[in-house]
Short mmCIF file of C-alpha atoms and ligand atoms in Angstrom, two decimals:
data_model
loop_
_atom_site.label_atom_id
_atom_site.label_comp_id
_atom_site.label_asym_id
_atom_site.label_seq_id
_atom_site.Cartn_x
_atom_site.Cartn_y
_atom_site.Cartn_z
CA MET A 9 13.83 -21.05 2.57
CA ASN A 10 11.94 -23.10 5.53
CA GLU A 11 10.11 -19.91 6.53
CA LEU A 12 8.75 -19.78 3.08
CA HIS A 13 6.88 -22.77 3.41
CA LEU A 14 3.40 -24.09 4.69
CA GLY A 15 1.11 -22.16 7.24
CA ARG A 16 4.39 -21.93 9.05
CA VAL A 17 4.15 -17.95 9.01
CA ARG A 18 -0.05 -18.09 7.67
CA LYS A 19 -0.56 -15.04 6.29
CA LEU A 20 1.96 -14.50 3.21
CA ARG A 21 0.91 -13.54 -0.58
CA THR A 22 2.25 -16.30 -3.17
CA VAL A 23 1.69 -16.87 -6.22
CA LEU A 24 1.56 -19.88 -8.13
CA VAL A 25 1.67 -19.58 -11.58
CA GLY A 26 2.04 -23.76 -13.47
CA ALA A 27 5.52 -24.17 -15.28
CA GLN A 28 4.68 -26.24 -18.27
CA TRP A 29 2.21 -26.16 -20.66
CA GLY A 30 -0.92 -26.02 -18.42
CA ASP A 31 -2.73 -28.04 -16.35
CA GLU A 32 -0.26 -29.15 -13.93
CA GLY A 33 -2.42 -29.45 -11.89
CA LYS A 34 -3.05 -25.88 -10.43
CA GLY A 35 -6.79 -26.30 -8.90
CA LYS A 36 -5.55 -28.72 -7.01
CA ILE A 37 -3.21 -27.39 -5.02
CA ILE A 38 -4.81 -24.09 -5.44
CA ASP A 39 -7.20 -25.94 -3.33
CA VAL A 40 -4.84 -27.63 -0.67
CA LEU A 41 -2.94 -24.56 0.23
CA SER A 42 -6.12 -21.97 0.27
CA ASP A 43 -6.98 -24.11 3.71
CA ASP A 44 -4.55 -20.61 4.71
CA VAL A 45 -5.46 -18.59 3.18
CA ASP A 46 -8.26 -15.13 2.92
CA TRP A 47 -8.08 -14.15 -0.22
CA VAL A 48 -7.70 -15.75 -3.91
CA VAL A 49 -7.18 -13.73 -6.94
CA ARG A 50 -7.22 -15.05 -10.23
CA TYR A 51 -5.11 -12.49 -12.28
CA GLN A 52 -4.38 -13.51 -16.36
CA GLY A 53 -7.17 -15.31 -19.21
CA GLY A 54 -10.25 -16.10 -18.89
CA ALA A 55 -12.79 -19.56 -19.94
CA ASN A 56 -10.05 -21.25 -21.45
CA ALA A 57 -8.60 -22.20 -18.01
CA GLY A 58 -9.87 -25.03 -17.04
CA HIS A 59 -9.13 -25.92 -12.49
CA THR A 60 -9.94 -29.62 -11.29
CA VAL A 61 -10.68 -29.65 -7.37
CA GLU A 62 -11.41 -33.02 -6.09
CA PHE A 63 -12.87 -33.38 -2.42
CA GLY A 64 -14.76 -35.97 -0.51
CA GLY A 65 -15.80 -38.13 -4.24
CA ARG A 66 -16.69 -34.53 -5.40
CA ARG A 67 -15.23 -32.62 -8.65
CA PHE A 68 -15.47 -29.61 -9.66
CA VAL A 69 -14.39 -28.16 -13.10
CA LEU A 70 -13.74 -24.26 -13.16
CA HIS A 71 -12.94 -21.85 -15.62
CA LEU A 72 -13.15 -18.40 -14.30
CA ILE A 73 -14.19 -18.26 -10.42
CA PRO A 74 -11.27 -18.83 -8.19
CA SER A 75 -10.75 -22.74 -7.26
CA GLY A 76 -10.17 -21.35 -2.58
CA ILE A 77 -14.41 -21.02 -3.87
CA PHE A 78 -14.85 -24.56 -1.73
CA ARG A 79 -13.19 -23.01 1.62
CA LEU A 80 -15.76 -21.60 3.02
CA SER A 81 -13.17 -19.04 4.78
CA THR A 82 -11.98 -17.37 1.63
CA ARG A 83 -12.79 -14.66 0.08
CA CYS A 84 -11.93 -14.89 -4.49
CA VAL A 85 -10.79 -12.23 -6.36
CA ILE A 86 -11.27 -11.76 -10.15
CA GLY A 87 -9.06 -9.23 -11.11
CA ASN A 88 -8.26 -6.81 -14.14
CA GLY A 89 -5.34 -9.15 -15.76
CA VAL A 90 -8.59 -11.45 -15.93
CA VAL A 91 -11.08 -11.49 -19.63
CA VAL A 92 -14.25 -12.62 -18.15
CA ASP A 93 -17.22 -13.51 -20.55
CA PRO A 94 -20.09 -12.41 -18.04
CA LEU A 95 -22.15 -15.24 -19.81
CA ALA A 96 -19.90 -18.04 -18.63
CA LEU A 97 -19.37 -16.47 -15.24
CA HIS A 98 -23.03 -16.27 -14.87
CA GLN A 99 -23.69 -19.87 -15.68
CA GLU A 100 -20.44 -20.20 -12.87
CA ILE A 101 -22.00 -18.97 -9.77
CA GLN A 102 -25.39 -21.31 -11.17
CA GLU A 103 -23.77 -24.61 -10.61
CA VAL A 104 -21.72 -23.85 -7.82
CA GLN A 105 -24.17 -23.19 -5.49
CA ALA A 106 -25.95 -25.51 -6.49
CA THR A 107 -23.42 -27.95 -4.73
CA GLY A 108 -24.16 -25.59 -1.45
CA ILE A 109 -21.02 -23.30 -2.03
CA PRO A 110 -22.69 -19.79 -1.34
CA VAL A 111 -21.06 -17.10 -3.63
CA GLN A 112 -22.67 -13.78 -2.89
CA GLY A 113 -19.71 -11.46 -0.30
CA ARG A 114 -17.44 -13.72 -1.42
CA LEU A 115 -16.39 -13.59 -4.85
CA PHE A 116 -15.39 -9.99 -6.73
CA LEU A 117 -15.01 -8.38 -9.74
CA SER A 118 -12.59 -6.03 -10.60
CA ASP A 119 -14.75 -3.47 -11.94
CA ARG A 120 -11.23 -2.72 -14.81
CA ALA A 121 -11.43 -6.35 -15.81
CA HIS A 122 -12.05 -6.74 -19.55
CA LEU A 123 -15.66 -8.24 -21.24
CA VAL A 124 -15.71 -11.53 -23.30
CA LEU A 125 -18.51 -11.07 -25.25
CA PRO A 126 -19.94 -12.99 -28.50
CA TYR A 127 -18.49 -11.50 -30.67
CA HIS A 128 -14.86 -12.63 -29.56
CA ARG A 129 -15.44 -16.65 -29.42
CA ALA A 130 -17.06 -16.06 -33.15
CA PHE A 131 -13.87 -14.44 -33.86
CA ASP A 132 -11.70 -16.26 -32.07
CA ALA A 133 -13.60 -19.83 -33.53
CA GLY A 134 -13.41 -18.03 -37.69
CA ARG A 135 -10.30 -16.86 -37.55
CA GLU A 136 -9.10 -20.48 -36.21
CA ARG A 137 -12.07 -22.41 -39.19
CA MET A 138 -9.58 -19.97 -42.11
CA LEU A 139 -5.90 -20.15 -40.81
CA ALA A 140 -3.91 -23.64 -42.14
CA GLU A 141 -2.30 -26.90 -41.11
CA GLY A 142 0.49 -25.66 -39.82
CA GLU A 143 -0.73 -21.66 -38.88
CA ARG A 144 -3.44 -22.89 -36.40
CA ILE A 145 -3.32 -22.31 -32.46
CA GLY A 146 -5.06 -24.75 -31.16
CA THR A 147 -7.10 -22.42 -29.18
CA THR A 148 -10.39 -22.85 -26.90
CA GLN A 149 -12.58 -20.60 -28.64
CA ARG A 150 -13.18 -18.69 -25.69
CA GLY A 151 -12.30 -15.63 -27.03
CA ILE A 152 -9.46 -14.51 -25.43
CA GLY A 153 -7.21 -13.10 -28.12
CA PRO A 154 -10.09 -11.54 -29.52
CA ALA A 155 -11.05 -10.06 -25.82
CA TYR A 156 -7.03 -9.24 -24.39
CA MET A 157 -7.05 -8.20 -28.82
CA ASP A 158 -9.64 -5.41 -28.08
CA LYS A 159 -8.55 -4.27 -24.76
CA ALA A 160 -4.84 -3.47 -26.54
CA MET A 161 -6.75 -1.25 -29.14
CA ARG A 162 -8.84 0.56 -26.23
CA THR A 163 -11.65 -0.80 -28.16
CA GLY A 164 -13.25 -2.59 -24.58
CA ILE A 165 -15.94 -3.45 -22.57
CA ARG A 166 -14.30 -2.68 -19.40
CA ALA A 167 -17.42 -4.73 -16.02
CA CYS A 168 -18.18 -1.12 -14.38
CA ALA A 169 -20.36 -1.30 -17.43
CA LEU A 170 -21.60 -3.78 -16.60
CA CYS A 171 -23.94 -1.50 -13.63
CA GLN A 172 -23.69 1.78 -15.59
CA PRO A 173 -28.39 1.80 -17.77
CA ASP A 174 -26.30 2.51 -21.17
CA PHE A 175 -24.60 -1.15 -21.26
CA LEU A 176 -26.03 -2.61 -23.74
CA GLU A 177 -25.80 0.45 -26.03
CA GLN A 178 -22.00 0.65 -25.14
CA VAL A 179 -22.49 -3.31 -26.23
CA ARG A 180 -24.14 -2.59 -29.74
CA VAL A 181 -21.34 -0.29 -30.97
CA ARG A 182 -18.87 -2.08 -30.56
CA TRP A 183 -20.73 -5.46 -31.68
CA GLU A 184 -21.38 -3.42 -35.73
CA GLU A 185 -18.06 -2.15 -35.88
CA SER A 186 -17.13 -5.75 -35.36
CA ALA A 187 -20.09 -7.03 -37.16
CA ASP A 188 -18.22 -5.72 -39.98
CA ARG A 189 -14.75 -6.48 -38.97
CA LEU A 190 -16.22 -10.14 -39.00
CA ARG A 191 -17.59 -9.91 -42.72
CA ARG A 192 -13.74 -8.32 -43.80
CA PHE A 193 -12.79 -11.64 -42.90
CA GLY A 194 -15.72 -14.22 -44.66
CA LEU A 195 -17.70 -14.60 -41.40
CA ASP A 196 -20.88 -14.80 -40.36
CA PRO A 197 -21.25 -12.25 -37.63
CA VAL A 198 -23.42 -13.47 -34.20
CA GLY A 199 -27.26 -11.13 -34.46
CA MET A 200 -26.99 -9.32 -31.36
CA ASP A 201 -30.77 -10.78 -30.72
CA SER A 202 -30.03 -14.15 -29.92
CA TRP A 203 -27.42 -13.34 -27.45
CA VAL A 204 -29.66 -9.66 -25.83
CA GLU A 205 -31.65 -11.97 -22.61
CA PRO A 206 -29.56 -13.97 -21.66
CA LEU A 207 -26.58 -11.00 -21.19
CA THR A 208 -28.95 -8.38 -19.95
CA GLN A 209 -29.74 -11.64 -16.83
CA ALA A 210 -25.79 -12.18 -16.92
CA ALA A 211 -24.74 -8.96 -16.12
CA ARG A 212 -28.04 -7.87 -13.76
CA ALA A 213 -26.26 -10.99 -11.85
CA LEU A 214 -22.76 -10.04 -11.74
CA ALA A 215 -23.84 -5.69 -11.27
CA PRO A 216 -23.16 -6.62 -7.46
CA LEU A 217 -20.43 -8.41 -8.03
CA VAL A 218 -18.35 -5.64 -9.29
CA ALA A 219 -15.54 -3.55 -6.60
CA ASP A 220 -12.59 -1.92 -6.79
CA THR A 221 -10.34 -4.58 -5.40
CA ALA A 222 -7.85 -3.67 -5.85
CA THR A 223 -8.43 -1.40 -2.99
CA LEU A 224 -9.87 -4.30 -2.13
CA LEU A 225 -7.09 -7.05 -2.09
CA ASN A 226 -4.02 -3.72 -0.36
CA ASP A 227 -6.32 -3.11 2.17
CA ALA A 228 -6.32 -6.62 2.77
CA ILE A 229 -2.47 -6.93 3.08
CA ALA A 230 -2.50 -3.11 5.12
CA ARG A 231 -4.98 -5.56 7.72
CA GLY A 232 -1.67 -8.75 7.65
CA GLU A 233 -4.43 -10.71 5.41
CA GLY A 234 -2.42 -13.31 3.01
CA ILE A 235 -3.66 -14.08 -0.10
CA LEU A 236 -3.04 -17.15 -3.01
CA PHE A 237 -2.91 -16.37 -6.75
CA GLU A 238 -3.99 -18.38 -8.62
CA GLY A 239 -2.17 -18.38 -12.42
CA ALA A 240 -4.52 -20.21 -15.51
CA GLN A 241 -2.09 -21.62 -18.20
CA GLY A 242 0.88 -22.18 -18.12
CA THR A 243 4.31 -20.61 -18.26
CA MET A 244 4.75 -21.73 -22.38
CA LEU A 245 1.88 -20.64 -23.33
CA ASP A 246 2.86 -16.87 -21.36
CA VAL A 247 2.37 -14.15 -24.21
CA ASP A 248 6.23 -13.07 -23.70
CA PHE A 249 8.33 -15.91 -23.26
CA GLY A 250 5.62 -19.04 -24.24
CA SER A 251 6.95 -20.81 -27.43
CA TYR A 252 5.15 -17.49 -29.33
CA PRO A 253 2.88 -17.99 -31.20
CA PHE A 254 0.82 -20.92 -30.46
CA VAL A 255 0.27 -19.25 -26.78
CA THR A 256 -2.79 -17.60 -25.01
CA SER A 257 -2.36 -14.16 -24.96
CA SER A 258 -1.70 -13.00 -21.24
CA ASN A 259 1.01 -12.86 -19.11
CA ALA A 260 0.73 -16.13 -17.06
CA THR A 261 4.03 -16.53 -15.13
CA ALA A 262 4.84 -14.49 -11.74
CA GLY A 263 4.61 -10.84 -13.07
CA GLY A 264 1.47 -11.05 -14.34
CA ALA A 265 -0.12 -10.69 -10.99
CA CYS A 266 0.46 -7.93 -10.31
CA VAL A 267 -0.35 -5.91 -13.31
CA GLY A 268 -4.06 -8.77 -12.98
CA SER A 269 -3.94 -7.28 -9.29
CA GLY A 270 -2.78 -4.09 -8.87
CA VAL A 271 -0.90 -5.31 -5.85
CA PRO A 272 2.62 -4.47 -5.72
CA PRO A 273 5.71 -6.27 -6.27
CA HIS A 274 7.01 -6.31 -3.06
CA ARG A 275 4.51 -7.36 -1.52
CA ILE A 276 4.95 -10.88 -2.96
CA ASP A 277 6.48 -13.02 -0.90
CA ARG A 278 7.04 -16.31 -3.13
CA VAL A 279 6.79 -18.30 -5.93
CA ILE A 280 5.44 -21.64 -6.60
CA GLY A 281 5.81 -23.48 -9.21
CA VAL A 282 3.49 -26.59 -10.58
CA LEU A 283 5.14 -29.20 -11.91
CA LYS A 284 3.82 -32.82 -13.59
CA ALA A 285 5.88 -34.75 -13.39
CA TYR A 286 5.37 -35.05 -16.69
CA THR A 287 4.64 -32.82 -19.96
CA THR A 288 1.35 -32.39 -21.61
CA ARG A 289 -0.32 -29.83 -23.87
CA VAL A 290 -2.97 -29.00 -25.76
CA GLY A 291 -3.63 -27.07 -29.07
CA GLU A 292 -0.82 -26.77 -31.27
CA GLY A 293 2.55 -25.12 -31.40
CA PRO A 294 6.01 -27.15 -30.84
CA PHE A 295 6.55 -29.72 -28.05
CA PRO A 296 10.02 -31.13 -27.55
CA THR A 297 9.47 -34.78 -25.58
CA GLU A 298 6.14 -35.68 -26.46
CA LEU A 299 5.51 -39.42 -27.15
CA VAL A 300 3.09 -40.44 -30.57
CA ASN A 301 3.75 -43.99 -29.45
CA ASP A 302 1.83 -46.20 -26.28
CA ILE A 303 3.85 -44.79 -24.00
CA GLY A 304 1.82 -41.54 -24.42
CA GLN A 305 -1.43 -43.10 -24.89
CA ARG A 306 -0.55 -45.13 -20.83
CA LEU A 307 0.05 -41.02 -20.36
CA ARG A 308 -3.28 -39.71 -21.91
CA GLU A 309 -5.42 -43.08 -20.39
CA VAL A 310 -3.01 -43.66 -16.93
CA GLY A 311 -3.58 -39.92 -16.04
CA ARG A 312 -6.08 -38.62 -17.36
CA GLU A 313 -5.23 -36.52 -19.97
CA TYR A 314 -8.26 -34.84 -21.67
CA GLY A 315 -8.75 -30.94 -21.31
CA ALA A 316 -11.30 -29.98 -18.28
CA THR A 317 -12.71 -27.39 -20.62
CA THR A 318 -12.61 -28.92 -23.98
CA GLY A 319 -12.75 -32.54 -24.02
CA ARG A 320 -9.49 -32.69 -25.75
CA PRO A 321 -6.85 -35.37 -26.08
CA ARG A 322 -3.60 -34.32 -24.40
CA ARG A 323 -0.62 -34.21 -26.47
CA CYS A 324 1.86 -36.49 -23.59
CA GLY A 325 5.56 -36.14 -23.45
CA TRP A 326 8.30 -36.97 -20.83
CA PHE A 327 9.35 -34.29 -18.36
CA ASP A 328 11.14 -31.15 -19.71
CA ALA A 329 13.86 -29.88 -17.78
CA VAL A 330 14.84 -27.35 -20.14
CA VAL A 331 11.13 -25.96 -19.93
CA ALA A 332 11.28 -26.19 -16.13
CA ARG A 333 14.63 -24.45 -16.13
CA HIS A 334 13.25 -21.77 -18.33
CA ALA A 335 9.82 -21.09 -15.37
CA ALA A 336 11.79 -20.99 -12.84
CA ARG A 337 13.94 -18.97 -14.36
CA ILE A 338 11.52 -15.79 -15.24
CA ASN A 339 9.23 -16.80 -12.91
CA GLY A 340 11.31 -16.84 -9.95
CA VAL A 341 10.56 -20.10 -8.28
CA ASP A 342 11.04 -21.14 -4.64
CA LEU A 343 9.38 -23.96 -4.17
CA TRP A 344 8.68 -26.04 -6.53
CA ALA A 345 4.42 -28.87 -6.30
CA VAL A 346 5.31 -32.29 -8.27
CA THR A 347 2.14 -33.49 -9.68
CA LYS A 348 0.81 -36.84 -10.76
CA LEU A 349 3.41 -38.98 -9.27
CA ASP A 350 1.64 -41.23 -9.07
CA VAL A 351 0.86 -41.26 -13.19
CA LEU A 352 4.32 -42.83 -13.00
CA GLU A 353 4.03 -45.75 -11.95
CA GLY A 354 5.21 -49.04 -13.62
CA LEU A 355 7.42 -46.96 -16.40
CA ASP A 356 11.09 -48.51 -16.52
CA PRO A 357 12.94 -46.73 -17.34
CA ILE A 358 11.60 -42.93 -17.34
CA ARG A 359 13.39 -40.44 -18.25
CA ILE A 360 14.42 -36.67 -18.15
CA CYS A 361 14.91 -33.74 -21.21
CA VAL A 362 18.35 -31.87 -20.02
CA ALA A 363 18.95 -30.51 -23.06
CA TYR A 364 18.09 -30.70 -27.07
CA GLU A 365 19.73 -30.91 -30.47
CA CYS A 366 18.75 -28.31 -33.33
CA ASP A 367 21.10 -28.34 -36.03
CA GLY A 368 24.19 -29.95 -34.22
CA GLU A 369 24.20 -27.68 -31.67
CA ARG A 370 23.10 -28.61 -27.86
CA VAL A 371 20.86 -26.02 -26.86
CA HIS A 372 20.30 -25.14 -22.83
CA THR A 373 17.17 -22.44 -23.05
CA VAL A 374 14.07 -22.37 -24.36
CA PRO A 375 14.94 -21.24 -28.34
CA ALA A 376 12.36 -17.84 -29.40
CA ASP A 377 11.90 -18.40 -32.27
CA SER A 378 8.76 -21.41 -31.87
CA ARG A 379 10.02 -23.21 -36.12
CA TRP A 380 13.32 -23.35 -34.17
CA MET A 381 11.65 -25.29 -30.98
CA ALA A 382 9.44 -27.58 -32.95
CA ARG A 383 13.19 -28.40 -35.21
CA CYS A 384 15.31 -29.38 -31.46
CA ARG A 385 15.27 -33.11 -30.45
CA PRO A 386 15.17 -33.37 -26.64
CA VAL A 387 19.02 -35.02 -25.59
CA TYR A 388 17.73 -38.28 -22.73
CA GLU A 389 18.77 -39.33 -19.23
CA GLU A 390 16.87 -42.39 -18.21
CA TRP A 391 15.95 -43.37 -14.72
CA PRO A 392 15.42 -46.50 -12.86
CA GLY A 393 10.94 -46.63 -12.65
CA TRP A 394 9.24 -48.15 -9.39
CA ARG A 395 6.70 -50.93 -9.62
CA GLY A 396 3.00 -50.94 -7.28
CA SER A 397 1.19 -47.66 -6.51
CA ILE A 398 2.22 -44.78 -4.85
CA ARG A 399 -1.55 -43.24 -3.87
CA GLU A 400 -1.51 -43.63 -0.56
CA VAL A 401 2.06 -42.40 0.05
CA ARG A 402 0.93 -38.94 2.80
CA ASN A 403 5.21 -39.24 3.76
CA VAL A 404 8.32 -39.11 1.50
CA SER A 405 10.38 -41.98 3.29
CA GLU A 406 7.16 -44.54 2.12
CA LEU A 407 8.21 -43.25 -1.17
CA PRO A 408 9.97 -46.14 -3.26
CA ASN A 409 13.61 -45.14 -4.03
CA ALA A 410 13.33 -45.27 -7.69
CA ALA A 411 10.32 -42.57 -6.87
CA ARG A 412 13.37 -40.35 -4.24
CA ARG A 413 16.20 -39.85 -6.89
CA TYR A 414 13.63 -38.60 -9.40
CA LEU A 415 12.47 -35.77 -8.00
CA ARG A 416 15.25 -35.37 -6.45
CA ARG A 417 17.63 -35.25 -10.05
CA ILE A 418 14.03 -32.57 -11.02
CA GLU A 419 15.92 -30.83 -7.86
CA GLU A 420 19.09 -30.15 -9.41
CA LEU A 421 18.03 -30.05 -12.93
CA THR A 422 16.37 -26.86 -11.92
CA GLY A 423 17.74 -25.55 -9.04
CA VAL A 424 14.83 -25.08 -7.55
CA PRO A 425 13.61 -27.62 -3.95
CA ILE A 426 9.92 -29.23 -3.76
CA GLY A 427 7.82 -28.00 -0.92
CA TRP A 428 4.45 -30.45 -1.99
CA LEU A 429 4.14 -33.94 -3.62
CA SER A 430 0.52 -34.62 -5.03
CA VAL A 431 -0.24 -38.91 -5.77
CA GLY A 432 -3.82 -38.13 -6.88
CA PRO A 433 -6.61 -35.70 -7.65
CA GLY A 434 -7.86 -35.59 -4.24
CA ARG A 435 -7.41 -33.52 -1.37
CA GLU A 436 -5.79 -35.91 0.65
CA ALA A 437 -3.22 -37.11 -1.73
CA THR A 438 -0.45 -34.57 -1.04
CA VAL A 439 2.00 -34.64 0.60
CA PRO A 440 4.25 -31.85 2.28
CA LEU A 441 7.70 -31.58 2.15
CA ASP A 442 8.47 -29.51 5.62
CA PRO A 443 11.12 -29.29 5.27
CA PRO A 444 10.64 -28.55 1.73
CA GLY A 445 13.71 -30.90 -0.37
CA ILE A 446 14.94 -34.53 -1.37
CA GLY A 447 15.98 -35.82 1.21
CA LEU A 448 18.01 -38.85 0.24
P1 LIG B 680 -4.81 -27.76 -13.52
O1 LIG B 680 -5.63 -26.94 -15.02
O2 LIG B 680 -3.68 -26.32 -13.14
O3 LIG B 680 -6.30 -26.95 -12.24
O4 LIG B 680 -4.82 -28.66 -14.03
P2 LIG B 680 -6.37 -29.64 -14.69
O5 LIG B 680 -7.44 -29.86 -13.77
O6 LIG B 680 -7.04 -29.57 -16.60
O7 LIG B 680 -5.59 -31.07 -15.29
C1 LIG B 680 -5.01 -31.95 -13.86
C2 LIG B 680 -5.68 -33.42 -13.60
O8 LIG B 680 -5.04 -33.29 -12.82
C3 LIG B 680 -7.08 -32.72 -13.23
O9 LIG B 680 -7.59 -33.99 -13.93
C4 LIG B 680 -7.00 -32.85 -11.37
O10 LIG B 680 -7.82 -33.92 -11.54
C5 LIG B 680 -5.76 -34.49 -12.37
N1 LIG B 680 -4.27 -34.19 -10.83
C6 LIG B 680 -4.69 -33.33 -9.58
N2 LIG B 680 -3.31 -34.00 -9.27
C7 LIG B 680 -3.06 -35.23 -9.81
C8 LIG B 680 -1.98 -36.04 -8.74
O11 LIG B 680 -0.88 -35.87 -8.96
N3 LIG B 680 -2.74 -37.24 -9.03
C9 LIG B 680 -3.76 -38.05 -10.73
N4 LIG B 680 -3.61 -38.96 -10.48
N5 LIG B 680 -4.12 -36.86 -11.27
C10 LIG B 680 -4.11 -34.88 -10.89
P1 LIG B 681 -4.85 -23.96 -18.18
O1 LIG B 681 -5.51 -23.08 -16.99
C1 LIG B 681 -4.34 -25.52 -21.05
C2 LIG B 681 -4.16 -23.29 -25.30
C3 LIG B 681 -4.81 -23.60 -26.24
C4 LIG B 681 -4.34 -23.15 -27.33
C5 LIG B 681 -3.78 -22.23 -26.46
C6 LIG B 681 -3.98 -20.36 -27.27
O2 LIG B 681 -6.20 -25.53 -16.98
O3 LIG B 681 -3.63 -24.45 -17.40
P2 LIG B 681 -6.66 -19.51 -26.19
O4 LIG B 681 -7.81 -20.16 -26.32
O5 LIG B 681 -6.18 -19.44 -24.30
O6 LIG B 681 -6.62 -18.32 -27.04
O7 LIG B 681 -6.00 -20.51 -27.09
O8 LIG B 681 -3.30 -22.03 -25.27
N1 LIG B 681 -4.86 -23.23 -23.21
C7 LIG B 681 -4.62 -23.74 -22.58
N2 LIG B 681 -3.96 -25.04 -22.53
N3 LIG B 681 -4.49 -25.18 -20.02
C8 LIG B 681 -4.86 -23.93 -19.99
O9 LIG B 681 -5.59 -23.24 -18.98
C9 LIG B 681 -5.27 -23.24 -21.84
N4 LIG B 681 -6.38 -22.42 -21.61
C10 LIG B 681 -5.38 -21.91 -23.45
O10 LIG B 681 -4.93 -25.10 -25.80
O11 LIG B 681 -2.96 -23.80 -27.38
MG1 LIG B 682 -6.69 -27.25 -16.91
#
């Protein structure tokens, strides 16, 4: 395992995935690791993601641009598996540039990435409004599901169209179809006149970024360059392996990195899973370890658990080892990056869910059926907590014994060693474990 760690072999191709329901701290870990790579590649999702990067007392939230953008030696790719809202991306580029970070020549948009257009957003928001309580997914209303729906229906518009003279005509044809669909659902189609001008401007600004990124990346691999694939969302929001239907519409798991970028599976060296030291979820759907009590409230306040994209309060709960094992298995996680350990300080005891109990049965894997998962009750182990801040810890040996025992138990339950520990939102609050694994 050691050769898979840190920068000892500099030019690794690494996939980084969220191991829970998103917001594990992927943005922070990508920013830390991208110090050492040539390319950072987003491979799925869209502007539903909110990835936070903090350094030098500044805080940035990225939705579409990969979190490697703040490392100037890194080039960034938005891969073909991403659905890209041109208006959102145009605005985000302007925001990043306003901070003095150059984007031109460093950011490439796959010519095969599908576009999210205003009618997708309208459909997403309208459908959520129409659904009954209990059926609603609680989407980010960024048009993600409808854009992937058009992709699968073969009625999508791809980024290569941004460079074509009849781009607006292509959009008009699809908008008319979608207006019919919206009316059939009793929804109001948003008039194209209200967004055609900003869309034209966005298309003009984005056209120079459009490239055959699969060729760029495979050429980079041939030159021996290092690549970090940035997953959005998390394993439990994956359209196949998450808590369906309360999921997003793409493959957030490691397999998505290949189809979402055009890089073949045998070119990937390792998978890093990002694991929050407790569990959160935004939106609807089953969440066996959810704490609807003072402890949940405390995790939300201390962990600042409010959505980076929508501002919604995140649901909070204890660490769920059933979910983490599922993530380790589906993604083939080699190393964990465990984040937000600092948030647990002062809680005593700390609980870990090791299995579920459902209809009198002991359950050790994530059920396919969400309704069944919603009936699962957690089976907990209790571990002693610790007092005092660990935010200044930079070496594992400085951690309180109770914190080390908690982390060691996570490794035992998942069969995966910890490679990085995060004890605060900033770059510097990161503890690499080299060699990986908590020694007791
Ligand atoms: P992502 O979607 O996985 O990139 O995660 P988000 O950015 O949506 O949410 C993670 C939040 O936790 C952000 O506000 C980060 O700044 C913050 N964060 C990341 N790591 C740590 C950590 O170790 N400790 C604390 N206290 N905050 C962290
Ligand atoms: P990052 O990358 C947390 C959730 C939504 C909703 C479901 C479907 O920051 O971890 P969608 O808009 O994708 O159709 O919504 O998925 N969701 C996220 N939750 N973090 C995210 O991204 C999410 N992206 C989508 O809340 O429950
Ligand atoms: Mg997020």
